[in-house]
Amino acid sequence: MMWRVIPLESRDAVTNLATDEAIMESVGSGGQPTIRFYTWTSPVVSIGFFQRLNDVKEDNVVRRQTGGGSIHHDPSEISYSIAAREKVFPKDIQQSYEMICKYVVDSLKILGMNPQFQPLNNVMVDDKIICTSAQTRRGGVVMQHGTLFCKESDSKELTSIMDFGNFDMQTVYHAMVKGFTSDKKFVFGHKTNEETELMKELIHSKYGTQEWLARR
Amino acid sequence: MKYKTEDKINGYSVRVEVEWDNVIKKIRITGDFFAYPESVIEKIEEKLAGLSAEAWESSLLSRINDAIEEEKGRLVGISMMDISKLVKRAVS
């Protein structure tokens, strides 16, 4: 199986979420299994599929297609998404989170850290969350996205790459490419025209709409 | 009448809001939990709508179960029992 890796790109929040869904749809129609790395053009909070919009106070908010809690995204951080047919991953939800989070663990080990997977969806360093992820399954496809915190924080629960060294974004990104692909054959590639069209459609009809944002 | 309750279950926040008029007119289950496929939560909300006070004890859990079976759903971190308890607590 040949994977596609979409290199680090900086996009606004609705574009990021719509792109992850467009790629998931594409994989469901026979498209290439894909790993994508991305950042966020401006600070934004993403809320989980089941959360109430009223649960967050911030103005710049988007709603994910995945469950889980609200995440503060920052342009300094690096997010990943991975989408492939269900058969590529364990059927058990927790085991599939573990398999994908292991790629993050491997990436952080390359950077000299001592990370650990913590069920259901976190990667920890020194008992603090450094990466959190959320997964959805639809149409025979698993899509998981997650974000690696890279901005210094004084939180008791979260930590960041920056707490372990003055890493630049390219160094972290290259470690992530290695961590995610060491067991795979892959080529770097970009979105297909069909995926780009679907992404635009999803921005217009879903992620960019008040109806979607305020659905709960 | 509108009722609501919320709780932290296995680290996940779950909130149940019920519009109640001797039957569940509308119910909303929200929070930072996970469920697969995501549509299972809307299916549970749909199945619980119309449930009367009389059918309460016998049907609450079975309707949640039906919704999960229909969607081939899996809840993560929270259980059917947790949802059932919160619905009861919201209205009581």
PDB file of C-alpha atoms in Angstrom:
ATOM      1  CA  MET A   1       0.000   0.000   0.000  1.00  0.00           C
ATOM      2  CA  MET A   2       1.376   3.366  -1.046  1.00  0.00           C
ATOM      3  CA  TRP A   3       0.546   6.300   1.222  1.00  0.00           C
ATOM      4  CA  ARG A   4       0.350   9.941   0.216  1.00  0.00           C
ATOM      5  CA  VAL A   5       1.910  12.525   2.534  1.00  0.00           C
ATOM      6  CA  ILE A   6       0.652  16.081   2.089  1.00  0.00           C
ATOM      7  CA  PRO A   7       3.497  18.340   3.253  1.00  0.00           C
ATOM      8  CA  LEU A   8       3.098  20.954   5.978  1.00  0.00           C
ATOM      9  CA  GLU A   9       0.697  23.673   4.900  1.00  0.00           C
ATOM     10  CA  SER A  10      -0.752  26.652   6.747  1.00  0.00           C
ATOM     11  CA  ARG A  11      -4.522  27.077   6.369  1.00  0.00           C
ATOM     12  CA  ASP A  12      -7.408  28.762   8.123  1.00  0.00           C
ATOM     13  CA  ALA A  13      -9.499  26.632  10.467  1.00  0.00           C
ATOM     14  CA  VAL A  14     -12.504  25.920   8.234  1.00  0.00           C
ATOM     15  CA  THR A  15     -10.189  24.994   5.367  1.00  0.00           C
ATOM     16  CA  ASN A  16      -8.293  22.597   7.626  1.00  0.00           C
ATOM     17  CA  LEU A  17     -11.453  20.855   8.820  1.00  0.00           C
ATOM     18  CA  ALA A  18     -12.996  20.748   5.341  1.00  0.00           C
ATOM     19  CA  THR A  19      -9.766  19.356   3.885  1.00  0.00           C
ATOM     20  CA  ASP A  20      -9.670  16.524   6.437  1.00  0.00           C
ATOM     21  CA  GLU A  21     -13.249  15.593   5.565  1.00  0.00           C
ATOM     22  CA  ALA A  22     -12.683  15.884   1.797  1.00  0.00           C
ATOM     23  CA  ILE A  23      -9.697  13.547   2.043  1.00  0.00           C
ATOM     24  CA  MET A  24     -11.705  11.134   4.193  1.00  0.00           C
ATOM     25  CA  GLU A  25     -14.442  11.063   1.534  1.00  0.00           C
ATOM     26  CA  SER A  26     -11.846  10.573  -1.164  1.00  0.00           C
ATOM     27  CA  VAL A  27     -10.298   7.607   0.667  1.00  0.00           C
ATOM     28  CA  GLY A  28     -13.810   6.133   0.948  1.00  0.00           C
ATOM     29  CA  SER A  29     -14.133   6.321  -2.845  1.00  0.00           C
ATOM     30  CA  GLY A  30     -10.891   4.477  -3.418  1.00  0.00           C
ATOM     31  CA  GLY A  31      -8.436   7.351  -3.024  1.00  0.00           C
ATOM     32  CA  GLN A  32      -4.955   6.985  -1.597  1.00  0.00           C
ATOM     33  CA  PRO A  33      -4.527   6.595   2.175  1.00  0.00           C
ATOM     34  CA  THR A  34      -3.230   9.944   3.301  1.00  0.00           C
ATOM     35  CA  ILE A  35      -1.263  11.623   6.050  1.00  0.00           C
ATOM     36  CA  ARG A  36      -1.457  15.391   6.115  1.00  0.00           C
ATOM     37  CA  PHE A  37       0.484  17.909   8.199  1.00  0.00           C
ATOM     38  CA  TYR A  38      -0.803  21.421   8.747  1.00  0.00           C
ATOM     39  CA  THR A  39      -0.751  24.545  10.855  1.00  0.00           C
ATOM     40  CA  TRP A  40      -3.359  27.217  11.548  1.00  0.00           C
ATOM     41  CA  THR A  41      -3.119  30.719  10.074  1.00  0.00           C
ATOM     42  CA  SER A  42      -4.550  32.345  13.207  1.00  0.00           C
ATOM     43  CA  PRO A  43      -5.497  31.327  16.762  1.00  0.00           C
ATOM     44  CA  VAL A  44      -8.802  29.491  16.878  1.00  0.00           C
ATOM     45  CA  VAL A  45     -10.730  27.169  19.185  1.00  0.00           C
ATOM     46  CA  SER A  46     -12.123  23.958  17.723  1.00  0.00           C
ATOM     47  CA  ILE A  47     -15.004  22.357  19.585  1.00  0.00           C
ATOM     48  CA  GLY A  48     -16.032  18.722  19.503  1.00  0.00           C
ATOM     49  CA  PHE A  49     -18.993  17.435  17.501  1.00  0.00           C
ATOM     50  CA  PHE A  50     -21.147  16.981  20.634  1.00  0.00           C
ATOM     51  CA  GLN A  51     -20.189  20.162  22.461  1.00  0.00           C
ATOM     52  CA  ARG A  52     -22.385  23.199  22.914  1.00  0.00           C
ATOM     53  CA  LEU A  53     -21.164  26.348  21.222  1.00  0.00           C
ATOM     54  CA  ASN A  54     -22.007  28.078  24.528  1.00  0.00           C
ATOM     55  CA  ASP A  55     -19.361  25.963  26.261  1.00  0.00           C
ATOM     56  CA  VAL A  56     -16.639  28.240  24.891  1.00  0.00           C
ATOM     57  CA  LYS A  57     -16.262  31.981  25.415  1.00  0.00           C
ATOM     58  CA  GLU A  58     -13.918  32.743  22.513  1.00  0.00           C
ATOM     59  CA  ASP A  59     -15.129  34.488  19.341  1.00  0.00           C
ATOM     60  CA  ASN A  60     -13.090  32.551  16.811  1.00  0.00           C
ATOM     61  CA  VAL A  61     -14.583  29.058  17.000  1.00  0.00           C
ATOM     62  CA  VAL A  62     -15.058  26.164  14.582  1.00  0.00           C
ATOM     63  CA  ARG A  63     -16.859  22.854  15.064  1.00  0.00           C
ATOM     64  CA  ARG A  64     -15.096  19.604  14.231  1.00  0.00           C
ATOM     65  CA  GLN A  65     -16.659  16.482  12.744  1.00  0.00           C
ATOM     66  CA  THR A  66     -14.924  14.569  15.551  1.00  0.00           C
ATOM     67  CA  GLY A  67     -15.988  14.240  19.187  1.00  0.00           C
ATOM     68  CA  GLY A  68     -13.953  15.250  22.207  1.00  0.00           C
ATOM     69  CA  GLY A  69     -13.310  18.576  23.858  1.00  0.00           C
ATOM     70  CA  SER A  70     -12.375  22.103  22.848  1.00  0.00           C
ATOM     71  CA  ILE A  71      -8.810  22.714  21.695  1.00  0.00           C
ATOM     72  CA  HIS A  72      -7.008  26.063  21.458  1.00  0.00           C
ATOM     73  CA  HIS A  73      -5.083  26.005  18.195  1.00  0.00           C
ATOM     74  CA  ASP A  74      -2.200  28.341  17.592  1.00  0.00           C
ATOM     75  CA  PRO A  75      -0.212  29.118  14.429  1.00  0.00           C
ATOM     76  CA  SER A  76       2.912  27.742  16.113  1.00  0.00           C
ATOM     77  CA  GLU A  77       1.549  24.245  16.522  1.00  0.00           C
ATOM     78  CA  ILE A  78       1.601  21.345  14.084  1.00  0.00           C
ATOM     79  CA  SER A  79      -1.453  19.220  13.446  1.00  0.00           C
ATOM     80  CA  TYR A  80      -1.736  15.932  11.617  1.00  0.00           C
ATOM     81  CA  SER A  81      -4.542  14.018  10.021  1.00  0.00           C
ATOM     82  CA  ILE A  82      -4.494  10.449   8.815  1.00  0.00           C
ATOM     83  CA  ALA A  83      -7.177   8.763   6.764  1.00  0.00           C
ATOM     84  CA  ALA A  84      -7.263   5.174   5.497  1.00  0.00           C
ATOM     85  CA  ARG A  85      -9.673   2.277   5.062  1.00  0.00           C
ATOM     86  CA  GLU A  86     -10.852   0.751   8.354  1.00  0.00           C
ATOM     87  CA  LYS A  87      -9.030  -2.507   7.669  1.00  0.00           C
ATOM     88  CA  VAL A  88      -5.707  -0.693   8.029  1.00  0.00           C
ATOM     89  CA  PHE A  89      -6.453  -0.071  11.719  1.00  0.00           C
ATOM     90  CA  PRO A  90      -7.574  -2.237  14.650  1.00  0.00           C
ATOM     91  CA  LYS A  91     -11.346  -2.551  14.934  1.00  0.00           C
ATOM     92  CA  ASP A  92     -11.149  -1.720  18.619  1.00  0.00           C
ATOM     93  CA  ILE A  93     -11.449   2.057  19.050  1.00  0.00           C
ATOM     94  CA  GLN A  94      -8.828   2.367  21.771  1.00  0.00           C
ATOM     95  CA  GLN A  95      -6.335   0.158  19.946  1.00  0.00           C
ATOM     96  CA  SER A  96      -6.722   2.237  16.797  1.00  0.00           C
ATOM     97  CA  TYR A  97      -6.099   5.447  18.744  1.00  0.00           C
ATOM     98  CA  GLU A  98      -3.047   3.780  20.240  1.00  0.00           C
ATOM     99  CA  MET A  99      -1.712   2.718  16.843  1.00  0.00           C
ATOM    100  CA  ILE A 100      -1.948   6.243  15.433  1.00  0.00           C
ATOM    101  CA  CYS A 101      -0.789   7.990  18.622  1.00  0.00           C
ATOM    102  CA  LYS A 102       2.259   5.703  18.508  1.00  0.00           C
ATOM    103  CA  TYR A 103       3.359   7.613  15.394  1.00  0.00           C
ATOM    104  CA  VAL A 104       3.322  10.786  17.498  1.00  0.00           C
ATOM    105  CA  VAL A 105       5.211   8.980  20.275  1.00  0.00           C
ATOM    106  CA  ASP A 106       7.834   7.891  17.728  1.00  0.00           C
ATOM    107  CA  SER A 107       8.076  11.449  16.369  1.00  0.00           C
ATOM    108  CA  LEU A 108       8.720  12.871  19.845  1.00  0.00           C
ATOM    109  CA  LYS A 109      11.303  10.180  20.584  1.00  0.00           C
ATOM    110  CA  ILE A 110      13.212  11.346  17.511  1.00  0.00           C
ATOM    111  CA  LEU A 111      13.292  14.779  19.183  1.00  0.00           C
ATOM    112  CA  GLY A 112      14.765  13.199  22.316  1.00  0.00           C
ATOM    113  CA  MET A 113      11.674  13.141  24.508  1.00  0.00           C
ATOM    114  CA  ASN A 114      10.217  10.312  26.542  1.00  0.00           C
ATOM    115  CA  PRO A 115       6.530  10.327  25.546  1.00  0.00           C
ATOM    116  CA  GLN A 116       3.804   7.884  26.478  1.00  0.00           C
ATOM    117  CA  PHE A 117       0.400   7.091  25.029  1.00  0.00           C
ATOM    118  CA  GLN A 118      -2.431   7.666  27.485  1.00  0.00           C
ATOM    119  CA  PRO A 119      -5.831   6.262  26.557  1.00  0.00           C
ATOM    120  CA  LEU A 120      -8.027   7.264  25.008  1.00  0.00           C
ATOM    121  CA  ASN A 121      -6.465   9.902  22.832  1.00  0.00           C
ATOM    122  CA  ASN A 122      -3.492  11.642  24.429  1.00  0.00           C
ATOM    123  CA  VAL A 123       0.279  11.551  24.207  1.00  0.00           C
ATOM    124  CA  MET A 124       1.920  12.606  27.453  1.00  0.00           C
ATOM    125  CA  VAL A 125       5.361  13.826  28.430  1.00  0.00           C
ATOM    126  CA  ASP A 126       6.118  14.200  32.151  1.00  0.00           C
ATOM    127  CA  ASP A 127       2.467  13.447  32.944  1.00  0.00           C
ATOM    128  CA  LYS A 128       1.216  16.380  30.870  1.00  0.00           C
ATOM    129  CA  ILE A 129      -0.603  16.277  27.528  1.00  0.00           C
ATOM    130  CA  ILE A 130       1.607  17.278  24.589  1.00  0.00           C
ATOM    131  CA  CYS A 131      -0.658  15.952  21.812  1.00  0.00           C
ATOM    132  CA  THR A 132      -4.364  15.267  21.769  1.00  0.00           C
ATOM    133  CA  SER A 133      -6.311  13.582  18.993  1.00  0.00           C
ATOM    134  CA  ALA A 134      -9.832  12.784  17.852  1.00  0.00           C
ATOM    135  CA  GLN A 135     -11.026  10.088  15.495  1.00  0.00           C
ATOM    136  CA  THR A 136     -14.101   9.520  13.390  1.00  0.00           C
ATOM    137  CA  ARG A 137     -15.184   6.526  11.319  1.00  0.00           C
ATOM    138  CA  ARG A 138     -17.565   6.718   8.394  1.00  0.00           C
ATOM    139  CA  GLY A 139     -18.092   4.922   5.113  1.00  0.00           C
ATOM    140  CA  GLY A 140     -15.467   2.306   5.908  1.00  0.00           C
ATOM    141  CA  VAL A 141     -12.805   4.952   6.585  1.00  0.00           C
ATOM    142  CA  VAL A 142     -10.990   5.934   9.773  1.00  0.00           C
ATOM    143  CA  MET A 143      -9.911   9.565   9.990  1.00  0.00           C
ATOM    144  CA  GLN A 144      -7.973  10.792  12.981  1.00  0.00           C
ATOM    145  CA  HIS A 145      -6.604  14.263  13.467  1.00  0.00           C
ATOM    146  CA  GLY A 146      -4.572  15.625  16.318  1.00  0.00           C
ATOM    147  CA  THR A 147      -2.505  18.537  17.356  1.00  0.00           C
ATOM    148  CA  LEU A 148       0.967  18.767  18.844  1.00  0.00           C
ATOM    149  CA  PHE A 149       1.272  21.712  21.202  1.00  0.00           C
ATOM    150  CA  CYS A 150       4.258  23.871  20.320  1.00  0.00           C
ATOM    151  CA  LYS A 151       3.496  27.053  22.238  1.00  0.00           C
ATOM    152  CA  GLU A 152       4.778  27.509  25.773  1.00  0.00           C
ATOM    153  CA  SER A 153       1.979  27.225  28.263  1.00  0.00           C
ATOM    154  CA  ASP A 154       1.715  27.593  32.029  1.00  0.00           C
ATOM    155  CA  SER A 155      -1.063  25.006  32.162  1.00  0.00           C
ATOM    156  CA  LYS A 156      -0.895  22.262  34.789  1.00  0.00           C
ATOM    157  CA  GLU A 157      -2.341  19.744  32.350  1.00  0.00           C
ATOM    158  CA  LEU A 158      -0.670  20.640  29.063  1.00  0.00           C
ATOM    159  CA  THR A 159       2.918  20.837  27.995  1.00  0.00           C
ATOM    160  CA  SER A 160       4.569  21.833  24.749  1.00  0.00           C
ATOM    161  CA  ILE A 161       7.464  21.001  22.481  1.00  0.00           C
ATOM    162  CA  MET A 162       8.990  24.315  23.580  1.00  0.00           C
ATOM    163  CA  ASP A 163       9.303  23.051  27.153  1.00  0.00           C
ATOM    164  CA  PHE A 164      11.882  20.529  25.914  1.00  0.00           C
ATOM    165  CA  GLY A 165      14.077  22.611  23.642  1.00  0.00           C
ATOM    166  CA  ASN A 166      14.076  25.495  21.227  1.00  0.00           C
ATOM    167  CA  PHE A 167      12.870  23.420  18.269  1.00  0.00           C
ATOM    168  CA  ASP A 168      11.970  25.187  15.044  1.00  0.00           C
ATOM    169  CA  MET A 169       8.845  24.138  13.182  1.00  0.00           C
ATOM    170  CA  GLN A 170      10.741  22.430  10.344  1.00  0.00           C
ATOM    171  CA  THR A 171      12.657  20.210  12.782  1.00  0.00           C
ATOM    172  CA  VAL A 172       9.433  19.131  14.480  1.00  0.00           C
ATOM    173  CA  TYR A 173       7.713  18.609  11.134  1.00  0.00           C
ATOM    174  CA  HIS A 174      10.551  16.421   9.783  1.00  0.00           C
ATOM    175  CA  ALA A 175      10.467  14.331  12.975  1.00  0.00           C
ATOM    176  CA  MET A 176       6.712  13.885  12.498  1.00  0.00           C
ATOM    177  CA  VAL A 177       7.106  12.797   8.871  1.00  0.00           C
ATOM    178  CA  LYS A 178       9.632  10.202  10.067  1.00  0.00           C
ATOM    179  CA  GLY A 179       7.504   9.086  13.015  1.00  0.00           C
ATOM    180  CA  PHE A 180       4.403   8.650  10.864  1.00  0.00           C
ATOM    181  CA  THR A 181       6.027   6.961   7.869  1.00  0.00           C
ATOM    182  CA  SER A 182       8.820   4.712   9.192  1.00  0.00           C
ATOM    183  CA  ASP A 183       6.653   1.613   8.601  1.00  0.00           C
ATOM    184  CA  LYS A 184       5.131   2.794   5.315  1.00  0.00           C
ATOM    185  CA  LYS A 185       5.841   3.260   1.639  1.00  0.00           C
ATOM    186  CA  PHE A 186       4.854   6.806   0.746  1.00  0.00           C
ATOM    187  CA  VAL A 187       5.127   9.621  -1.741  1.00  0.00           C
ATOM    188  CA  PHE A 188       4.685  13.318  -1.108  1.00  0.00           C
ATOM    189  CA  GLY A 189       1.655  14.648  -2.930  1.00  0.00           C
ATOM    190  CA  HIS A 190      -1.032  17.281  -2.910  1.00  0.00           C
ATOM    191  CA  LYS A 191      -4.827  17.324  -2.920  1.00  0.00           C
ATOM    192  CA  THR A 192      -6.446  16.187  -6.146  1.00  0.00           C
ATOM    193  CA  ASN A 193      -8.728  18.576  -8.021  1.00  0.00           C
ATOM    194  CA  GLU A 194     -11.729  16.552  -6.847  1.00  0.00           C
ATOM    195  CA  GLU A 195     -10.629  16.840  -3.229  1.00  0.00           C
ATOM    196  CA  THR A 196     -10.142  20.588  -3.614  1.00  0.00           C
ATOM    197  CA  GLU A 197     -13.629  20.960  -5.093  1.00  0.00           C
ATOM    198  CA  LEU A 198     -15.160  18.913  -2.267  1.00  0.00           C
ATOM    199  CA  MET A 199     -13.194  20.923   0.292  1.00  0.00           C
ATOM    200  CA  LYS A 200     -14.655  24.159  -1.136  1.00  0.00           C
ATOM    201  CA  GLU A 201     -18.128  22.664  -1.087  1.00  0.00           C
ATOM    202  CA  LEU A 202     -17.713  21.611   2.565  1.00  0.00           C
ATOM    203  CA  ILE A 203     -16.543  25.103   3.543  1.00  0.00           C
ATOM    204  CA  HIS A 204     -19.575  26.591   1.833  1.00  0.00           C
ATOM    205  CA  SER A 205     -22.199  24.100   3.024  1.00  0.00           C
ATOM    206  CA  LYS A 206     -20.848  22.987   6.400  1.00  0.00           C
ATOM    207  CA  TYR A 207     -17.781  24.260   8.216  1.00  0.00           C
ATOM    208  CA  GLY A 208     -18.234  27.887   7.222  1.00  0.00           C
ATOM    209  CA  THR A 209     -21.896  28.053   8.218  1.00  0.00           C
ATOM    210  CA  GLN A 210     -23.500  29.300  11.420  1.00  0.00           C
ATOM    211  CA  GLU A 211     -25.900  26.361  11.212  1.00  0.00           C
ATOM    212  CA  TRP A 212     -23.068  23.853  11.611  1.00  0.00           C
ATOM    213  CA  LEU A 213     -21.257  25.910  14.255  1.00  0.00           C
ATOM    214  CA  ALA A 214     -24.357  26.374  16.414  1.00  0.00           C
ATOM    215  CA  ARG A 215     -25.902  22.940  15.840  1.00  0.00           C
ATOM    216  CA  ARG A 216     -25.494  22.192  19.564  1.00  0.00           C
TER     217      ARG A 216
ATOM    218  CA  MET B   1     -40.651  22.693  31.514  1.00  0.00           C
ATOM    219  CA  LYS B   2     -36.982  22.623  30.674  1.00  0.00           C
ATOM    220  CA  TYR B   3     -34.652  20.646  32.885  1.00  0.00           C
ATOM    221  CA  LYS B   4     -30.942  20.060  32.724  1.00  0.00           C
ATOM    222  CA  THR B   5     -28.212  18.232  34.555  1.00  0.00           C
ATOM    223  CA  GLU B   6     -24.544  17.644  33.963  1.00  0.00           C
ATOM    224  CA  ASP B   7     -21.834  15.416  35.309  1.00  0.00           C
ATOM    225  CA  LYS B   8     -18.262  14.359  34.800  1.00  0.00           C
ATOM    226  CA  ILE B   9     -18.081  10.686  33.838  1.00  0.00           C
ATOM    227  CA  ASN B  10     -14.665   9.033  33.463  1.00  0.00           C
ATOM    228  CA  GLY B  11     -13.244  12.493  32.815  1.00  0.00           C
ATOM    229  CA  TYR B  12     -15.837  13.417  30.157  1.00  0.00           C
ATOM    230  CA  SER B  13     -18.362  16.215  30.661  1.00  0.00           C
ATOM    231  CA  VAL B  14     -21.890  15.122  29.792  1.00  0.00           C
ATOM    232  CA  ARG B  15     -24.894  17.417  29.887  1.00  0.00           C
ATOM    233  CA  VAL B  16     -28.511  16.414  29.361  1.00  0.00           C
ATOM    234  CA  GLU B  17     -31.220  18.981  28.631  1.00  0.00           C
ATOM    235  CA  VAL B  18     -34.833  17.834  28.559  1.00  0.00           C
ATOM    236  CA  GLU B  19     -37.988  19.616  27.491  1.00  0.00           C
ATOM    237  CA  TRP B  20     -40.572  17.827  29.575  1.00  0.00           C
ATOM    238  CA  ASP B  21     -44.361  17.902  29.572  1.00  0.00           C
ATOM    239  CA  ASN B  22     -45.187  14.535  31.104  1.00  0.00           C
ATOM    240  CA  VAL B  23     -43.401  13.172  28.053  1.00  0.00           C
ATOM    241  CA  ILE B  24     -39.930  13.959  26.756  1.00  0.00           C
ATOM    242  CA  LYS B  25     -40.682  16.579  24.115  1.00  0.00           C
ATOM    243  CA  LYS B  26     -37.076  17.118  23.188  1.00  0.00           C
ATOM    244  CA  ILE B  27     -33.755  15.960  24.573  1.00  0.00           C
ATOM    245  CA  ARG B  28     -30.207  17.092  23.931  1.00  0.00           C
ATOM    246  CA  ILE B  29     -27.113  15.205  25.027  1.00  0.00           C
ATOM    247  CA  THR B  30     -23.952  17.293  24.777  1.00  0.00           C
ATOM    248  CA  GLY B  31     -20.380  17.138  26.005  1.00  0.00           C
ATOM    249  CA  ASP B  32     -16.776  16.336  25.219  1.00  0.00           C
ATOM    250  CA  PHE B  33     -17.191  12.572  24.948  1.00  0.00           C
ATOM    251  CA  PHE B  34     -16.774  10.318  21.893  1.00  0.00           C
ATOM    252  CA  ALA B  35     -19.349   8.110  20.189  1.00  0.00           C
ATOM    253  CA  TYR B  36     -19.122   6.052  16.995  1.00  0.00           C
ATOM    254  CA  PRO B  37     -20.658   6.726  14.613  1.00  0.00           C
ATOM    255  CA  GLU B  38     -21.429  10.252  15.813  1.00  0.00           C
ATOM    256  CA  SER B  39     -25.027   9.885  14.582  1.00  0.00           C
ATOM    257  CA  VAL B  40     -25.745   7.471  17.455  1.00  0.00           C
ATOM    258  CA  ILE B  41     -26.299  10.374  19.855  1.00  0.00           C
ATOM    259  CA  GLU B  42     -28.910  11.986  17.602  1.00  0.00           C
ATOM    260  CA  LYS B  43     -30.541   8.571  17.244  1.00  0.00           C
ATOM    261  CA  ILE B  44     -30.749   8.249  21.041  1.00  0.00           C
ATOM    262  CA  GLU B  45     -32.283  11.744  21.242  1.00  0.00           C
ATOM    263  CA  GLU B  46     -34.781  10.821  18.556  1.00  0.00           C
ATOM    264  CA  LYS B  47     -35.764   7.546  20.259  1.00  0.00           C
ATOM    265  CA  LEU B  48     -36.253   9.174  23.650  1.00  0.00           C
ATOM    266  CA  ALA B  49     -38.530  11.908  22.316  1.00  0.00           C
ATOM    267  CA  GLY B  50     -42.141  11.069  23.122  1.00  0.00           C
ATOM    268  CA  LEU B  51     -41.280   8.822  26.076  1.00  0.00           C
ATOM    269  CA  SER B  52     -44.011   9.255  28.691  1.00  0.00           C
ATOM    270  CA  ALA B  53     -43.778   9.280  32.459  1.00  0.00           C
ATOM    271  CA  GLU B  54     -45.682   5.988  32.543  1.00  0.00           C
ATOM    272  CA  ALA B  55     -43.267   4.214  30.195  1.00  0.00           C
ATOM    273  CA  TRP B  56     -40.295   5.715  31.960  1.00  0.00           C
ATOM    274  CA  GLU B  57     -38.943   2.832  34.037  1.00  0.00           C
ATOM    275  CA  SER B  58     -39.605   0.135  31.469  1.00  0.00           C
ATOM    276  CA  SER B  59     -38.530   1.898  28.275  1.00  0.00           C
ATOM    277  CA  LEU B  60     -35.787   4.441  28.937  1.00  0.00           C
ATOM    278  CA  LEU B  61     -32.859   2.050  28.844  1.00  0.00           C
ATOM    279  CA  SER B  62     -34.320  -0.142  26.108  1.00  0.00           C
ATOM    280  CA  ARG B  63     -34.861   2.844  23.809  1.00  0.00           C
ATOM    281  CA  ILE B  64     -31.243   3.929  24.295  1.00  0.00           C
ATOM    282  CA  ASN B  65     -30.195   0.358  23.568  1.00  0.00           C
ATOM    283  CA  ASP B  66     -32.353   0.248  20.414  1.00  0.00           C
ATOM    284  CA  ALA B  67     -30.743   3.447  19.150  1.00  0.00           C
ATOM    285  CA  ILE B  68     -27.244   2.075  19.704  1.00  0.00           C
ATOM    286  CA  GLU B  69     -28.112  -1.216  18.005  1.00  0.00           C
ATOM    287  CA  GLU B  70     -29.734   0.492  15.020  1.00  0.00           C
ATOM    288  CA  GLU B  71     -26.658   2.638  14.454  1.00  0.00           C
ATOM    289  CA  LYS B  72     -24.276  -0.211  15.352  1.00  0.00           C
ATOM    290  CA  GLY B  73     -22.967   2.397  17.753  1.00  0.00           C
ATOM    291  CA  ARG B  74     -20.220   2.408  20.310  1.00  0.00           C
ATOM    292  CA  LEU B  75     -19.988   4.884  23.168  1.00  0.00           C
ATOM    293  CA  VAL B  76     -16.540   5.611  24.552  1.00  0.00           C
ATOM    294  CA  GLY B  77     -16.029   6.614  28.193  1.00  0.00           C
ATOM    295  CA  ILE B  78     -19.748   6.894  28.891  1.00  0.00           C
ATOM    296  CA  SER B  79     -22.314   4.085  28.968  1.00  0.00           C
ATOM    297  CA  MET B  80     -26.019   3.584  28.252  1.00  0.00           C
ATOM    298  CA  MET B  81     -26.556   3.437  32.000  1.00  0.00           C
ATOM    299  CA  ASP B  82     -24.827   6.789  32.471  1.00  0.00           C
ATOM    300  CA  ILE B  83     -27.086   8.436  29.883  1.00  0.00           C
ATOM    301  CA  SER B  84     -30.166   6.807  31.389  1.00  0.00           C
ATOM    302  CA  LYS B  85     -29.236   7.998  34.899  1.00  0.00           C
ATOM    303  CA  LEU B  86     -28.623  11.547  33.698  1.00  0.00           C
ATOM    304  CA  VAL B  87     -31.952  11.682  31.870  1.00  0.00           C
ATOM    305  CA  LYS B  88     -33.746  10.500  35.017  1.00  0.00           C
ATOM    306  CA  ARG B  89     -31.826  12.912  37.178  1.00  0.00           C
ATOM    307  CA  ALA B  90     -32.545  15.844  34.848  1.00  0.00           C
ATOM    308  CA  VAL B  91     -36.287  15.338  35.110  1.00  0.00           C
ATOM    309  CA  SER B  92     -36.527  14.317  38.777  1.00  0.00           C
TER     310      SER B  92
END
